[in-house]
Amino acid sequence: MHKDNYRHKGKRQQLVEIVKRKGVTDKKVLGAIGKIPRHLFMDSSFEDHAYQDKAFPIAADQTISQPYTVAFQTELLELSKNDSVLEIGTGSGYQTAVLCELGAKVYSIERQHELYKKTKNFLEKIGYRPKQLSFGDGYKGWPEYAPFDKIIVTAGAPYLPKTLLGQLKVGGKMVIPIGKGVQVMTLFTRKSDTEFDKKEYGDFRFVPLLEDKN
Ligand code: SAH
């Protein structure tokens, strides 16, 4: 079932080269992409697609993000070991695993119950240990564990959820794709209680961050 063989490892190294060529330089991030068995995060019938640099359908009409996108967002966060990181959109858990691999304390929220349950079980099985996973609405953030060093949103936000900015430590960073249809990758750095620096990094396409379910 959960096999990772030399063939997978070889393909993973090729994927690392592709992600590198697209501009990711952070060695730890590349190391995580080279280490994490992405094929296990997808349905086994799609295994052959796992090491292409592409997003792919998972359960509940959602997608596992493109490896380049995962690497790029992670690089923008400039993680230090033990950073507390809030992730919105657990999905397959692949991005969660990358954050864990880099030594972050991960708090991740997923609004699709099916995915929440499946991914929680799966991450335990393959030995990744986020601090907490939750089934709920990411627009609200996670006040109980706030403020966070870093926040990563892995679905396309139609607008900037201000609540999330408020859950960032001073000095902290949040990376979020903002826009309807196409999203602009946006990085916020909290300069003080009231000031944020904002930088934009080009267009990406995500499944939408959805509101008001249930
Ligand atoms: N990080 C994931 C990406 C999954 S796609 C991975 O690497 O596989 C984005 C995910 O965000 C989907 O699973 C979707 O269900 C979830 N999502 C959408 N709106 C949300 C919301 N308001 N709160 C939490 N999760 C949400």
CSV table of N, CA and C and ligand atoms in Angstrom, one decimal, residues 41 58-60 62-65 70 87-96 108-112 115 134 136-139 154-156 206-212, ligand 1:
chain,number,residue,atom,x,y,z
A,41,PHE,N,-0.1,10.8,-1.4
A,41,PHE,CA,-1.1,11.8,-1.0
A,41,PHE,C,-2.2,11.8,-2.1
A,58,ILE,N,-8.2,15.6,-6.0
A,58,ILE,CA,-8.3,14.7,-4.8
A,58,ILE,C,-9.8,14.6,-4.5
A,59,ALA,N,-10.1,14.1,-3.3
A,59,ALA,CA,-11.5,13.9,-2.9
A,59,ALA,C,-12.3,15.3,-2.8
A,60,ALA,N,-13.6,15.2,-2.8
A,60,ALA,CA,-14.5,16.3,-2.5
A,60,ALA,C,-14.3,17.5,-3.5
A,62,GLN,N,-11.7,18.8,-4.7
A,62,GLN,CA,-10.6,19.7,-4.4
A,62,GLN,C,-9.3,19.2,-5.1
A,63,THR,N,-8.2,19.9,-5.0
A,63,THR,CA,-7.0,19.5,-5.7
A,63,THR,C,-5.8,19.5,-4.7
A,64,ILE,N,-4.8,18.7,-5.0
A,64,ILE,CA,-3.5,18.8,-4.4
A,64,ILE,C,-2.8,19.8,-5.2
A,65,SER,N,-2.2,20.9,-4.5
A,65,SER,CA,-1.6,22.0,-5.2
A,65,SER,C,-0.4,21.5,-6.0
A,70,VAL,N,3.5,25.0,-4.1
A,70,VAL,CA,3.7,24.6,-2.7
A,70,VAL,C,5.1,25.1,-2.3
A,87,GLU,N,-2.3,27.0,8.6
A,87,GLU,CA,-2.5,26.7,7.2
A,87,GLU,C,-4.1,26.7,7.0
A,88,ILE,N,-4.5,27.4,6.0
A,88,ILE,CA,-5.9,27.3,5.6
A,88,ILE,C,-6.1,26.5,4.4
A,89,GLY,N,-6.8,25.3,4.5
A,89,GLY,CA,-7.0,24.4,3.4
A,89,GLY,C,-6.0,23.2,3.5
A,90,THR,N,-6.3,22.3,4.4
A,90,THR,CA,-5.4,21.1,4.6
A,90,THR,C,-5.4,20.3,3.3
A,91,GLY,N,-6.6,20.1,2.7
A,91,GLY,CA,-6.6,19.3,1.5
A,91,GLY,C,-6.0,17.9,1.6
A,92,SER,N,-5.1,17.6,0.7
A,92,SER,CA,-4.4,16.3,0.8
A,92,SER,C,-3.4,16.2,1.9
A,93,GLY,N,-3.0,17.3,2.5
A,93,GLY,CA,-2.0,17.3,3.5
A,93,GLY,C,-0.6,17.4,3.0
A,94,TYR,N,-0.4,17.6,1.7
A,94,TYR,CA,0.9,17.6,1.1
A,94,TYR,C,1.7,18.9,1.6
A,95,GLN,N,1.0,20.0,1.5
A,95,GLN,CA,1.6,21.3,2.0
A,95,GLN,C,1.9,21.2,3.5
A,96,THR,N,0.9,20.6,4.2
A,96,THR,CA,1.1,20.4,5.7
A,96,THR,C,2.4,19.6,5.9
A,108,SER,N,-3.7,23.4,11.0
A,108,SER,CA,-4.3,23.4,9.7
A,108,SER,C,-5.8,23.2,9.7
A,109,ILE,N,-6.5,24.0,8.9
A,109,ILE,CA,-8.0,24.0,8.9
A,109,ILE,C,-8.5,23.5,7.5
A,110,GLU,N,-9.5,22.6,7.6
A,110,GLU,CA,-10.1,22.2,6.3
A,110,GLU,C,-11.6,22.2,6.5
A,111,ARG,N,-12.3,22.7,5.5
A,111,ARG,CA,-13.8,22.8,5.6
A,111,ARG,C,-14.5,21.7,5.0
A,112,GLN,N,-13.9,20.8,4.3
A,112,GLN,CA,-14.6,19.6,3.8
A,112,GLN,C,-14.3,18.5,4.8
A,115,LEU,N,-12.4,15.3,3.6
A,115,LEU,CA,-10.9,15.5,3.5
A,115,LEU,C,-10.3,15.6,4.8
A,134,SER,N,-8.0,20.9,12.1
A,134,SER,CA,-9.4,21.2,12.5
A,134,SER,C,-10.3,21.2,11.3
A,136,GLY,N,-13.3,23.1,9.9
A,136,GLY,CA,-14.0,24.4,10.1
A,136,GLY,C,-13.7,25.4,9.0
A,137,ASP,N,-14.1,26.6,9.3
A,137,ASP,CA,-14.0,27.7,8.3
A,137,ASP,C,-12.7,28.5,8.5
A,138,GLY,N,-11.8,28.4,7.5
A,138,GLY,CA,-10.6,29.1,7.6
A,138,GLY,C,-10.7,30.6,7.6
A,139,TYR,N,-11.7,31.2,7.1
A,139,TYR,CA,-11.9,32.7,7.2
A,139,TYR,C,-11.8,33.2,8.6
A,154,THR,N,-4.1,28.2,1.2
A,154,THR,CA,-3.8,27.4,0.0
A,154,THR,C,-5.0,27.2,-0.9
A,155,ALA,N,-6.0,28.2,-0.8
A,155,ALA,CA,-7.1,28.3,-1.7
A,155,ALA,C,-7.2,29.7,-2.1
A,156,GLY,N,-7.8,30.0,-3.3
A,156,GLY,CA,-7.9,31.3,-3.8
A,156,GLY,C,-8.9,32.2,-3.0
A,206,PHE,N,-6.0,28.8,-8.1
A,206,PHE,CA,-6.3,27.9,-7.0
A,206,PHE,C,-7.8,27.5,-7.1
A,207,VAL,N,-8.2,26.5,-6.4
A,207,VAL,CA,-9.6,26.3,-6.1
A,207,VAL,C,-10.0,27.4,-5.1
A,208,PRO,N,-11.3,27.8,-5.1
A,208,PRO,CA,-11.7,28.9,-4.3
A,208,PRO,C,-11.8,28.6,-2.8
A,209,LEU,N,-11.4,29.6,-2.1
A,209,LEU,CA,-11.6,29.6,-0.6
A,209,LEU,C,-13.1,29.9,-0.4
A,210,LEU,N,-13.8,29.0,0.2
A,210,LEU,CA,-15.3,29.1,0.2
A,210,LEU,C,-15.8,29.5,1.6
A,211,GLU,N,-16.9,30.2,1.6
A,211,GLU,CA,-17.5,30.7,2.8
A,211,GLU,C,-18.8,30.0,3.1
A,212,ASP,N,-19.2,30.2,4.3
A,212,ASP,CA,-20.6,29.9,4.7
A,212,ASP,C,-21.1,28.5,4.2
B,1,SAH,N1,-2.8,22.5,0.9
B,1,SAH,C1,-3.6,21.6,0.1
B,1,SAH,C2,-4.3,22.4,-1.0
B,1,SAH,C3,-5.7,21.8,-1.2
B,1,SAH,S1,-6.8,22.8,-2.2
B,1,SAH,C4,-2.8,20.5,-0.5
B,1,SAH,O1,-1.5,20.6,-0.5
B,1,SAH,O2,-3.3,19.5,-1.0
B,1,SAH,C5,-7.5,24.0,-1.1
B,1,SAH,C6,-8.2,23.4,0.1
B,1,SAH,O3,-8.9,24.5,0.8
B,1,SAH,C7,-9.4,22.4,-0.3
B,1,SAH,O4,-9.1,21.2,0.4
B,1,SAH,C8,-10.6,23.1,0.2
B,1,SAH,O5,-11.6,22.2,0.7
B,1,SAH,C9,-10.1,24.0,1.3
B,1,SAH,N2,-10.9,25.1,1.7
B,1,SAH,C10,-11.7,25.9,0.9
B,1,SAH,N3,-12.3,26.9,1.6
B,1,SAH,C11,-11.9,26.7,2.9
B,1,SAH,C12,-12.2,27.4,4.1
B,1,SAH,N4,-13.0,28.5,4.1
B,1,SAH,N5,-11.6,27.0,5.2
B,1,SAH,C13,-10.7,25.9,5.2
B,1,SAH,N6,-10.4,25.2,4.1
B,1,SAH,C14,-11.0,25.6,2.9
